[in-house]
Short mmCIF file of C-alpha atoms in Angstrom, two decimals:
data_model
loop_
_atom_site.label_atom_id
_atom_site.label_comp_id
_atom_site.label_asym_id
_atom_site.label_seq_id
_atom_site.Cartn_x
_atom_site.Cartn_y
_atom_site.Cartn_z
CA MET A 28 159.88 78.26 -139.48
CA THR A 29 163.45 79.06 -140.58
CA ALA A 30 162.95 77.08 -143.77
CA LEU A 31 160.14 79.44 -144.80
CA PHE A 32 162.66 82.26 -145.16
CA ASN A 33 165.07 80.38 -147.46
CA ASN A 34 163.62 81.93 -150.63
CA PHE A 35 162.76 85.28 -149.08
CA ASN A 36 165.94 87.27 -149.66
CA ALA A 37 164.92 90.88 -150.31
CA PRO A 38 163.83 93.22 -147.51
CA GLY A 39 160.08 93.60 -147.19
CA VAL A 40 156.94 91.95 -145.97
CA ARG A 41 155.41 88.86 -147.48
CA ILE A 42 152.01 87.47 -146.54
CA VAL A 43 151.48 83.69 -146.47
CA GLU A 44 147.84 82.85 -145.88
CA SER A 45 146.93 79.45 -144.48
CA THR A 46 144.24 77.69 -142.47
CA GLN A 47 144.40 76.25 -138.99
CA GLY A 48 142.12 74.27 -136.72
CA PHE A 49 139.65 71.53 -137.50
CA ARG A 50 137.47 71.53 -140.60
CA THR A 51 133.78 70.78 -140.91
CA LEU A 52 133.53 67.64 -143.03
CA ALA A 53 130.80 67.10 -145.62
CA ILE A 54 128.43 64.30 -144.61
CA ALA A 55 128.43 61.43 -147.11
CA SER A 56 125.27 60.53 -148.99
CA PHE A 57 123.49 57.19 -149.29
CA GLN A 58 121.15 58.04 -152.16
CA ALA A 59 122.77 56.32 -155.15
CA VAL A 60 121.35 53.08 -156.58
CA TYR A 61 123.41 50.91 -158.95
CA MET A 62 121.53 48.39 -161.10
CA ILE A 63 123.28 45.63 -163.04
CA GLY A 64 121.48 44.34 -166.15
CA SER A 65 121.56 43.92 -169.92
CA SER A 66 120.19 45.99 -172.80
CA SER A 67 120.20 46.22 -176.57
CA VAL A 68 122.39 49.33 -176.80
CA GLY A 69 124.61 51.49 -174.58
CA ASP A 70 128.12 51.41 -173.20
CA TYR A 71 129.26 48.28 -171.43
CA LEU A 72 130.54 48.32 -167.83
CA VAL A 73 129.96 52.07 -167.41
CA PRO A 74 127.69 53.16 -164.54
CA THR A 75 125.43 55.60 -166.40
CA GLN A 76 122.91 57.79 -164.61
CA VAL A 77 119.34 57.66 -165.87
CA THR A 78 116.72 60.10 -164.62
CA SER A 79 113.51 58.37 -165.71
CA LEU A 80 112.20 55.34 -167.55
CA GLU A 81 112.12 57.38 -170.77
CA ASP A 82 115.72 58.44 -170.27
CA PHE A 83 116.66 54.80 -169.64
CA THR A 84 115.06 53.55 -172.86
CA ASN A 85 116.61 56.42 -174.83
CA GLN A 86 120.09 55.47 -173.62
CA PHE A 87 119.83 51.67 -173.42
CA GLY A 88 116.94 50.63 -175.65
CA ALA A 89 115.08 47.40 -174.94
CA SER A 90 116.07 45.71 -171.71
CA PRO A 91 114.85 42.91 -169.41
CA SER A 92 115.51 45.42 -166.59
CA GLU A 93 112.93 47.91 -167.87
CA ALA A 94 110.21 46.91 -165.39
CA SER A 95 112.64 47.23 -162.46
CA VAL A 96 113.77 50.67 -163.62
CA LYS A 97 110.12 51.72 -163.91
CA LEU A 98 109.37 50.39 -160.42
CA PHE A 99 112.30 52.25 -158.91
CA PHE A 100 111.23 55.62 -160.30
CA ARG A 101 107.61 55.02 -159.30
CA ASN A 102 108.84 54.78 -155.72
CA ASP A 103 111.27 57.69 -155.92
CA ARG A 104 110.70 60.08 -158.81
CA ARG A 105 113.84 62.01 -157.89
CA GLY A 106 115.92 58.91 -157.34
CA ILE A 107 119.55 58.67 -158.44
CA LEU A 108 119.86 55.50 -160.53
CA TYR A 109 122.98 54.28 -162.34
CA PHE A 110 122.53 51.45 -164.82
CA VAL A 111 125.42 49.14 -165.76
CA ARG A 112 125.08 47.28 -169.05
CA THR A 113 126.40 43.73 -168.79
CA PRO A 114 128.23 42.27 -171.81
CA ILE A 115 127.39 38.73 -172.91
CA ALA A 116 130.33 36.45 -173.59
CA VAL A 117 130.49 34.38 -176.78
CA GLN A 118 129.48 30.80 -176.09
CA ARG A 119 129.79 27.72 -178.28
CA SER A 120 128.58 24.16 -177.95
CA ILE A 121 130.78 21.18 -178.92
CA VAL A 122 128.81 17.98 -179.51
CA VAL A 123 130.31 14.50 -179.70
CA GLU A 124 128.58 13.09 -182.77
CA THR A 125 130.03 9.56 -182.70
CA ALA A 126 131.92 7.49 -180.12
CA ALA A 127 135.00 5.96 -181.74
CA ASN A 128 138.52 4.74 -181.00
CA GLN A 129 140.33 7.96 -181.95
CA THR A 130 141.78 11.28 -180.79
CA TYR A 131 139.18 14.03 -180.43
CA VAL A 132 140.65 17.44 -181.23
CA ALA A 133 139.47 21.00 -180.57
CA THR A 134 141.62 23.96 -181.63
CA ILE A 135 140.87 26.99 -179.45
CA GLY A 136 142.58 30.29 -180.11
CA GLY A 137 145.28 28.46 -182.05
CA THR A 138 145.94 25.97 -179.24
CA VAL A 139 145.27 22.30 -179.97
CA VAL A 140 143.48 20.43 -177.18
CA SER A 141 142.90 16.70 -177.52
CA TYR A 142 141.38 13.73 -175.76
CA VAL A 143 142.24 10.13 -176.70
CA SER A 144 139.38 7.64 -176.62
CA THR A 145 140.59 4.05 -176.32
CA GLY A 146 137.29 2.57 -177.45
CA GLY A 147 134.21 1.44 -175.61
CA GLU A 148 133.55 4.87 -174.14
CA THR A 149 130.18 6.56 -174.44
CA LYS A 150 129.75 9.93 -176.10
CA ALA A 151 129.08 11.43 -172.67
CA ALA A 152 132.38 10.05 -171.34
CA ILE A 153 134.28 11.46 -174.32
CA ALA A 154 132.64 14.85 -173.81
CA SER A 155 133.64 14.77 -170.14
CA GLY A 156 137.24 13.89 -171.02
CA LEU A 157 137.51 16.67 -173.61
CA LEU A 158 135.99 19.14 -171.14
CA ALA A 159 138.66 18.33 -168.56
CA ALA A 160 141.39 18.58 -171.22
CA ILE A 161 140.27 22.09 -172.18
CA ASN A 162 140.14 23.36 -168.59
CA ASN A 163 143.55 21.83 -167.81
CA SER A 164 145.25 23.29 -170.90
CA SER A 165 146.93 26.66 -171.43
CA VAL A 166 143.82 27.91 -173.22
CA ALA A 167 141.97 27.84 -169.89
CA ASN A 168 143.09 31.45 -169.36
CA LEU A 169 140.90 32.42 -172.34
CA VAL A 170 137.86 30.17 -172.09
CA THR A 171 136.01 27.98 -169.58
CA ALA A 172 134.43 24.66 -170.50
CA SER A 173 131.39 23.28 -168.70
CA ALA A 174 128.88 20.50 -169.22
CA GLY A 175 126.25 21.17 -171.85
CA THR A 176 122.51 20.78 -171.61
CA ILE A 177 122.78 17.31 -173.12
CA THR A 178 125.19 14.66 -171.80
CA ASP A 179 127.34 14.45 -174.94
CA SER A 180 128.00 18.18 -175.28
CA ILE A 181 130.37 20.81 -173.89
CA ILE A 182 129.79 24.55 -173.46
CA VAL A 183 132.91 26.62 -174.18
CA LYS A 184 132.58 30.21 -173.02
CA VAL A 185 134.98 33.11 -173.52
CA ASP A 186 136.15 34.42 -170.14
CA ASN A 187 136.43 38.08 -171.17
CA PRO A 188 133.13 39.10 -172.77
CA LEU A 189 134.70 42.29 -174.13
CA GLY A 190 137.88 40.68 -175.43
CA SER A 191 138.55 39.65 -179.00
CA ASN A 192 136.63 36.59 -180.14
CA VAL A 193 138.49 33.33 -179.54
CA SER A 194 138.42 31.02 -182.56
CA LEU A 195 137.26 27.41 -182.14
CA THR A 196 137.41 24.57 -184.65
CA VAL A 197 136.96 20.83 -184.11
CA GLY A 198 138.13 17.58 -185.71
CA THR A 199 136.26 14.51 -186.87
CA ASN A 200 133.21 13.19 -185.03
CA LEU A 201 132.79 16.56 -183.31
CA SER A 202 130.54 19.49 -184.28
CA VAL A 203 130.48 23.07 -183.00
CA THR A 204 127.73 25.70 -183.03
CA VAL A 205 127.46 29.20 -181.60
CA THR A 206 125.03 29.16 -178.67
CA THR A 207 125.57 32.63 -177.18
CA PRO A 208 122.48 33.35 -175.04
CA VAL A 209 120.27 36.42 -175.45
CA THR A 210 120.56 37.35 -171.78
CA PRO A 211 123.71 37.19 -169.63
CA ALA A 212 124.87 34.09 -167.81
CA ALA A 213 125.84 34.25 -164.14
CA SER A 214 129.50 34.71 -165.07
CA ASP A 215 128.57 37.72 -167.22
CA TYR A 216 126.77 39.44 -164.36
CA ILE A 217 129.70 38.69 -162.06
CA TYR A 218 132.12 40.10 -164.63
CA ALA A 219 130.09 43.32 -164.76
CA ILE A 220 129.91 43.60 -160.96
CA GLU A 221 133.67 43.13 -160.59
CA ASN A 222 134.78 45.31 -163.51
CA SER A 223 132.44 48.32 -163.66
CA PHE A 224 133.57 50.28 -160.62
CA ASP A 225 136.89 51.85 -159.71
CA VAL A 226 137.59 53.00 -156.16
CA GLU A 227 139.31 56.15 -157.40
CA ASP A 228 136.14 57.24 -159.19
CA ALA A 229 134.62 57.78 -155.72
CA TYR A 230 131.07 56.71 -156.55
CA ASP A 231 128.52 57.84 -153.98
CA GLN A 232 127.43 55.26 -151.44
CA GLY A 233 124.12 53.48 -151.81
CA PHE A 234 122.48 50.25 -152.89
CA ILE A 235 123.61 47.79 -155.56
CA LEU A 236 121.19 45.29 -157.09
CA ALA A 237 120.72 43.00 -160.07
CA PRO A 238 117.00 42.15 -160.22
CA GLN A 239 117.22 40.89 -163.80
CA ALA A 240 119.80 38.27 -162.83
CA PHE A 241 117.72 36.79 -160.01
CA GLN A 242 114.58 36.75 -162.15
CA LEU A 243 116.12 35.13 -165.25
CA LEU A 244 118.76 32.76 -163.84
CA THR A 245 117.09 29.41 -163.31
CA SER A 246 119.89 27.81 -161.28
CA GLY A 247 120.01 28.52 -157.56
CA ALA A 248 123.79 28.09 -157.64
CA ASP A 249 124.03 30.77 -160.33
CA ARG A 250 121.86 33.17 -158.32
CA LEU A 251 123.95 32.54 -155.22
CA ALA A 252 127.14 33.31 -157.16
CA VAL A 253 125.71 36.63 -158.39
CA GLY A 254 124.43 37.53 -154.93
CA ASN A 255 127.79 36.78 -153.35
CA ALA A 256 129.50 38.95 -155.97
CA LEU A 257 127.15 41.83 -155.11
CA HIS A 258 127.89 41.38 -151.42
CA ALA A 259 131.64 41.18 -152.01
CA LEU A 260 131.60 44.56 -153.74
CA ALA A 261 129.22 46.16 -151.24
CA SER A 262 131.22 44.97 -148.22
CA ASP A 263 134.54 46.19 -149.63
CA ALA A 264 135.66 48.91 -147.20
CA ALA A 265 136.38 51.24 -150.11
CA TYR A 266 132.70 51.10 -151.14
CA ASP A 267 130.65 50.26 -148.02
CA TRP A 268 127.36 49.82 -149.93
CA ILE A 269 124.40 47.52 -149.31
CA ALA A 270 123.45 44.73 -151.74
CA LEU A 271 119.72 44.13 -152.18
CA ILE A 272 119.30 40.48 -153.16
CA ASP A 273 116.12 39.00 -154.64
CA ALA A 274 114.86 35.47 -154.35
CA GLY A 275 114.59 33.43 -157.52
CA ALA A 276 111.45 33.60 -159.61
CA ASN A 277 108.47 31.36 -158.77
CA LEU A 278 109.87 30.10 -155.48
CA THR A 279 107.63 28.79 -152.74
CA VAL A 280 108.00 30.14 -149.21
CA ALA A 281 110.04 27.09 -148.20
CA GLN A 282 112.29 27.43 -151.26
CA ALA A 283 112.84 31.14 -150.58
CA GLN A 284 113.79 30.33 -147.01
CA ALA A 285 116.28 27.69 -148.14
CA GLU A 286 117.80 30.08 -150.69
CA GLY A 287 117.90 33.14 -148.44
CA ILE A 288 119.79 31.53 -145.58
CA LEU A 289 122.65 30.67 -147.95
CA TYR A 290 123.71 34.32 -148.03
CA VAL A 291 126.04 35.46 -145.27
CA ALA A 292 126.83 39.12 -144.59
CA PRO A 293 128.77 39.38 -141.30
CA GLN A 294 128.56 43.18 -141.12
CA GLY A 295 125.14 43.53 -142.70
CA HIS A 296 126.09 44.58 -146.24
CA ALA A 297 123.33 42.47 -147.85
CA SER A 298 119.57 42.06 -147.44
CA PHE A 299 117.33 39.38 -148.98
CA TYR A 300 113.75 40.01 -150.19
CA TYR A 301 110.76 37.81 -151.07
CA PRO A 302 108.33 37.55 -152.89
CA TYR A 303 108.05 39.31 -156.27
CA LEU A 304 105.58 42.12 -156.99
CA LYS A 305 102.83 42.64 -159.58
CA ASP A 306 103.19 46.05 -161.24
CA LEU A 307 100.45 48.25 -162.69
CA GLU A 308 100.85 46.66 -166.11
CA GLY A 309 100.36 43.17 -164.71
CA GLY A 310 104.03 42.25 -164.97
CA VAL A 311 106.00 40.35 -162.33
CA VAL A 312 108.97 42.32 -160.94
CA PRO A 313 111.61 41.44 -158.30
CA ALA A 314 111.29 43.48 -155.12
CA SER A 315 114.79 44.98 -154.86
CA ALA A 316 114.12 48.01 -157.12
CA ALA A 317 111.05 48.91 -155.07
CA VAL A 318 112.99 48.53 -151.81
CA ALA A 319 115.72 50.84 -153.13
CA GLY A 320 113.13 53.41 -154.21
CA VAL A 321 111.30 53.32 -150.87
CA ALA A 322 114.64 53.64 -149.04
CA THR A 323 115.89 56.70 -150.91
CA ARG A 324 112.45 58.33 -150.79
CA ARG A 325 112.24 57.89 -147.02
CA PHE A 326 115.84 58.99 -146.50
CA LYS A 327 115.03 62.30 -148.19
CA ALA A 328 111.85 62.75 -146.17
CA GLU A 329 112.83 61.55 -142.71
CA GLY A 330 116.56 60.86 -142.52
CA LEU A 331 119.05 58.07 -143.07
CA GLN A 332 118.20 56.39 -139.78
CA GLN A 333 114.77 55.34 -141.02
CA PRO A 334 114.28 51.81 -142.44
CA PRO A 335 112.87 51.17 -145.93
CA ALA A 336 109.87 49.42 -144.43
CA GLY A 337 106.49 49.94 -142.82
CA ALA A 338 102.99 51.16 -143.63
CA LYS A 339 104.03 54.82 -143.57
CA PHE A 340 105.98 54.30 -146.82
CA PRO A 341 104.13 51.62 -148.84
CA VAL A 342 105.39 50.33 -152.17
CA LEU A 343 104.06 52.47 -155.01
CA GLY A 344 103.29 51.31 -158.54
CA VAL A 345 102.20 47.78 -157.65
CA THR A 346 98.89 46.00 -157.19
CA ASP A 347 99.85 42.88 -155.27
CA VAL A 348 102.52 40.38 -154.32
CA THR A 349 102.96 37.12 -156.20
CA VAL A 350 102.89 34.98 -153.03
CA LYS A 351 100.84 35.67 -149.91
CA VAL A 352 103.04 35.08 -146.88
CA SER A 353 101.05 34.62 -143.68
CA THR A 354 101.92 36.03 -140.27
CA GLN A 355 102.65 32.50 -139.04
CA GLN A 356 105.11 31.99 -141.90
CA GLN A 357 106.77 35.35 -141.30
CA GLU A 358 107.24 34.50 -137.65
CA VAL A 359 109.59 31.79 -138.89
CA LEU A 360 111.22 33.77 -141.71
CA ASN A 361 111.83 37.12 -140.01
CA PRO A 362 114.26 35.89 -137.32
CA LEU A 363 116.17 34.15 -140.13
CA GLY A 364 116.69 37.47 -141.90
CA ILE A 365 114.29 36.75 -144.80
CA ASN A 366 112.59 40.09 -145.52
CA ILE A 367 108.97 39.74 -146.60
CA ILE A 368 106.84 42.02 -148.78
CA ARG A 369 103.15 41.74 -147.83
CA ASN A 370 99.81 43.01 -149.06
CA LEU A 371 98.02 43.99 -145.88
CA ARG A 372 94.43 45.15 -145.72
CA ASN A 373 94.06 48.93 -145.35
CA ARG A 374 97.86 49.33 -145.60
CA GLY A 375 98.62 48.26 -149.16
CA VAL A 376 101.74 46.48 -150.37
CA VAL A 377 104.36 47.08 -147.72
CA ILE A 378 107.91 46.02 -146.95
CA TRP A 379 107.25 44.30 -143.64
CA ALA A 380 110.84 43.69 -142.47
CA MET A 381 114.20 45.43 -142.22
CA ARG A 382 116.76 42.69 -141.56
CA THR A 383 120.18 42.14 -143.09
CA ARG A 384 121.86 38.79 -143.70
CA SER A 385 124.07 39.25 -140.63
CA SER A 386 123.76 36.98 -137.61
CA SER A 387 125.34 39.63 -135.37
CA THR A 388 122.99 41.69 -133.21
CA PHE A 389 125.21 44.68 -134.00
CA TYR A 390 124.37 44.48 -137.71
CA SER A 391 121.07 42.60 -137.97
CA PHE A 392 119.03 45.69 -138.93
CA LEU A 393 119.48 47.54 -142.21
CA PRO A 394 119.25 51.12 -140.77
CA VAL A 395 122.26 50.46 -138.52
CA ARG A 396 124.28 49.38 -141.56
CA VAL A 397 123.28 52.58 -143.38
CA ILE A 398 124.28 54.77 -140.42
CA MET A 399 127.66 53.08 -140.05
CA SER A 400 128.30 53.19 -143.82
CA VAL A 401 127.53 56.91 -144.02
CA LEU A 402 129.75 57.60 -141.01
CA ASN A 403 132.57 55.56 -142.55
CA GLY A 404 132.13 57.29 -145.90
CA THR A 405 132.21 60.72 -144.31
CA LEU A 406 135.40 59.99 -142.39
CA ARG A 407 137.03 58.13 -145.29
CA ARG A 408 136.81 61.13 -147.62
CA GLY A 409 137.16 63.85 -145.02
CA PHE A 410 140.87 63.90 -144.26
CA ASP A 411 142.56 64.21 -147.66
CA ASN A 412 143.86 67.65 -146.70
CA GLU A 413 145.50 66.26 -143.57
CA LEU A 414 147.39 63.52 -145.37
CA PHE A 415 151.05 64.30 -146.03
CA SER A 416 151.18 66.77 -143.15
CA SER A 417 153.93 67.02 -140.56
CA ILE A 418 153.06 65.53 -137.17
CA ASP A 419 153.93 68.12 -134.54
CA GLY A 420 155.08 67.24 -131.04
CA LEU A 421 152.44 69.47 -129.44
CA GLY A 422 149.63 67.27 -130.75
CA ILE A 423 147.98 70.05 -132.76
CA LEU A 424 147.50 67.90 -135.87
CA LEU A 425 146.07 65.03 -133.83
CA SER A 426 143.78 67.42 -131.98
CA ASP A 427 142.48 68.91 -135.25
CA ILE A 428 141.77 65.43 -136.64
CA ALA A 429 139.88 64.47 -133.48
CA ALA A 430 137.92 67.74 -133.51
CA SER A 431 136.84 67.19 -137.12
CA ALA A 432 135.63 63.68 -136.31
CA ARG A 433 133.91 64.92 -133.16
CA SER A 434 132.08 67.54 -135.22
CA VAL A 435 130.82 64.84 -137.60
CA CYS A 436 129.57 62.68 -134.74
CA SER A 437 127.87 65.65 -133.11
CA ARG A 438 125.95 66.36 -136.31
CA PHE A 439 124.99 62.68 -136.55
CA TRP A 440 123.71 62.82 -132.97
CA ARG A 441 121.69 66.00 -133.53
CA ALA A 442 120.18 64.39 -136.64
CA LYS A 443 119.10 61.41 -134.46
CA LEU A 444 121.39 58.96 -136.24
CA LEU A 445 123.15 58.21 -132.94
CA PHE A 446 121.49 57.11 -129.71
CA GLY A 447 121.92 58.92 -126.41
CA ALA A 448 120.42 61.65 -124.25
CA ALA A 449 123.73 63.51 -124.46
CA GLU A 450 126.69 63.47 -126.84
CA ALA A 451 128.81 61.64 -124.29
CA GLU A 452 126.35 58.73 -124.41
CA ALA A 453 126.26 58.66 -128.22
CA PHE A 454 129.90 58.85 -129.27
CA GLU A 455 133.52 59.22 -128.21
CA VAL A 456 136.53 60.22 -130.32
CA LYS A 457 140.18 59.62 -129.51
CA CYS A 458 143.26 60.73 -131.41
CA ASP A 459 146.18 61.73 -129.21
CA PHE A 460 149.59 60.56 -128.04
CA GLU A 461 147.98 57.94 -125.83
CA ASN A 462 146.61 55.82 -128.69
CA ASN A 463 149.34 56.89 -131.14
CA THR A 464 152.70 55.49 -130.08
CA LYS A 465 155.99 57.03 -131.09
CA GLU A 466 156.77 53.88 -133.11
CA ASP A 467 153.62 54.34 -135.21
CA LEU A 468 154.25 58.05 -135.64
CA GLU A 469 157.77 57.31 -136.86
CA LEU A 470 156.22 55.15 -139.59
CA GLY A 471 153.84 57.93 -140.62
CA ASN A 472 150.82 56.22 -139.07
CA VAL A 473 148.07 58.05 -137.17
CA LEU A 474 145.16 56.25 -135.49
CA LEU A 475 141.77 57.92 -135.10
CA GLU A 476 139.30 55.91 -133.00
CA VAL A 477 135.61 56.77 -133.28
CA TYR A 478 133.15 54.97 -130.98
CA VAL A 479 129.47 55.41 -131.85
CA VAL A 480 126.08 54.06 -130.77
CA PRO A 481 123.83 53.91 -133.85
CA ALA A 482 120.16 54.66 -133.31
CA PRO A 483 118.17 51.40 -133.14
CA SER A 484 114.91 50.91 -135.07
CA MET A 485 111.68 49.51 -133.69
CA GLU A 486 110.59 46.22 -135.24
CA ARG A 487 108.16 44.97 -132.58
CA LEU A 488 105.87 46.81 -130.18
CA LEU A 489 104.38 45.06 -127.17
CA ILE A 490 101.43 46.87 -125.56
CA SER A 491 100.53 45.73 -122.09
CA SER A 492 96.99 46.62 -121.04
CA ILE A 493 96.26 45.93 -117.36
CA ARG A 494 92.85 46.03 -115.76
CA VAL A 495 93.04 47.29 -112.17
CA ALA A 496 90.50 47.84 -109.45
CA ILE A 497 88.79 51.14 -108.73
CA GLY A 498 90.88 53.31 -106.49
CA THR A 499 94.21 51.62 -107.12
CA LEU A 500 95.71 54.33 -109.34
CA PRO A 501 98.02 56.14 -109.61
CA LEU A 502 100.58 53.40 -109.14
CA GLY A 503 103.29 53.89 -106.53
CA GLN A 504 101.66 56.93 -104.93
CA THR A 505 99.44 57.57 -101.90
CA ASN A 506 96.01 56.29 -102.83
CA LEU A 507 94.29 59.62 -102.40
CA GLU A 508 91.38 58.63 -104.62
CA ALA A 509 90.58 55.69 -102.38
CA GLN A 510 90.53 57.96 -99.35
CA LEU A 511 88.16 60.38 -101.04
CA LEU A 512 85.65 57.75 -102.13
CA PRO A 513 82.34 58.10 -100.29
CA THR A 514 81.72 55.57 -97.61
CA THR A 515 78.41 53.84 -96.99
CA GLU A 516 77.06 53.74 -93.48
CA ALA A 517 76.21 50.28 -92.36
#
């Protein structure tokens, strides 16, 4: 207190207004949807909000993601969608034209890379040797070489799709052509996922998806790489999103099962969906955009604790699914965490599952992941004003922090996001001198522990109907009815 008077030298009264006590924290949202894809125009690697299909085409032009954007807005007309345009890296093909006893030379970005053939080698062997030489040279920090579509060729791809073009020339018995694809490769999608978001930009929480990638990438390994990149971003504690992962195009039920179980999301930050959908125009569209639209539409109507699934919120803007999955097949797939879209009579096209790719019973259902993510997001952004504050010996600061967190949990409980007949059964908050040692406090560390019980969601309902004899009800009570039944004289 004495320090406050250091610059108060003249007689008089000065008022210093401040705040005290805990603050009511704003509850985080889970309404944003981030879609990774390619387009003919627009800024690269910039999450750009689009408000409709027309707005999307005005900003990004022609795009393989157009049908997915359309499907999202058909399921949530007021949805919040950010589109990220993926750049496509320059790609060239080096072909070994003739096998000879010579040195094969490629000059990449001014660096000479060579492979010496001693004679007797096939063109495929020479291509393999030159490929290894490129990836083991200093130019490997600019480009990546991989096997081409034919055995005597090499694909050389620029690592940074937005960087300056890397020159490439070749010597005798080699030829080079530009083979940059029209749509992104797996590495391009991954580059966009890893380089389009900055933690400090504080993007709202929500779903991230790349339906175009899963539909157009023909290699299962490529799809897995993209899906794992989506999950890595979503599971980052600074983001805490959920990745919606599609199966590959034209997969059978068995193939979808084999692909889906490859994804692992320990804390439930990824969900896998199969099959694809048929939209109103007759096109085939991956399911993830529809799932995101159903989710955000239901969140607005009924709360964040509700799953994006069920007959109450069918998929809009579609006529059918591309593969009919039977109940017997789903009985195998559902426990494995393979979410199925079905066309059920008198119910329409419905998302008939709500699992994540987690094997933990704590995180196996998507609504639980949403609840925990929103709680984490609320607490993560709620204490900026308390940072860089003095820790008093009376525990006032710690008490205020605990009270703010307790207020958040209370609002979650009243909104039915937490389970319990009373607050004490739903959550507990601790931030005091018992769980904050003097050693930690000396280092400027404060620990806030928040224990919560997320509301579970019903996936299965078992109805037991029991036929009983006349006069045996009500159960567990004096059988008054039996006593009042008329008797028959013998």
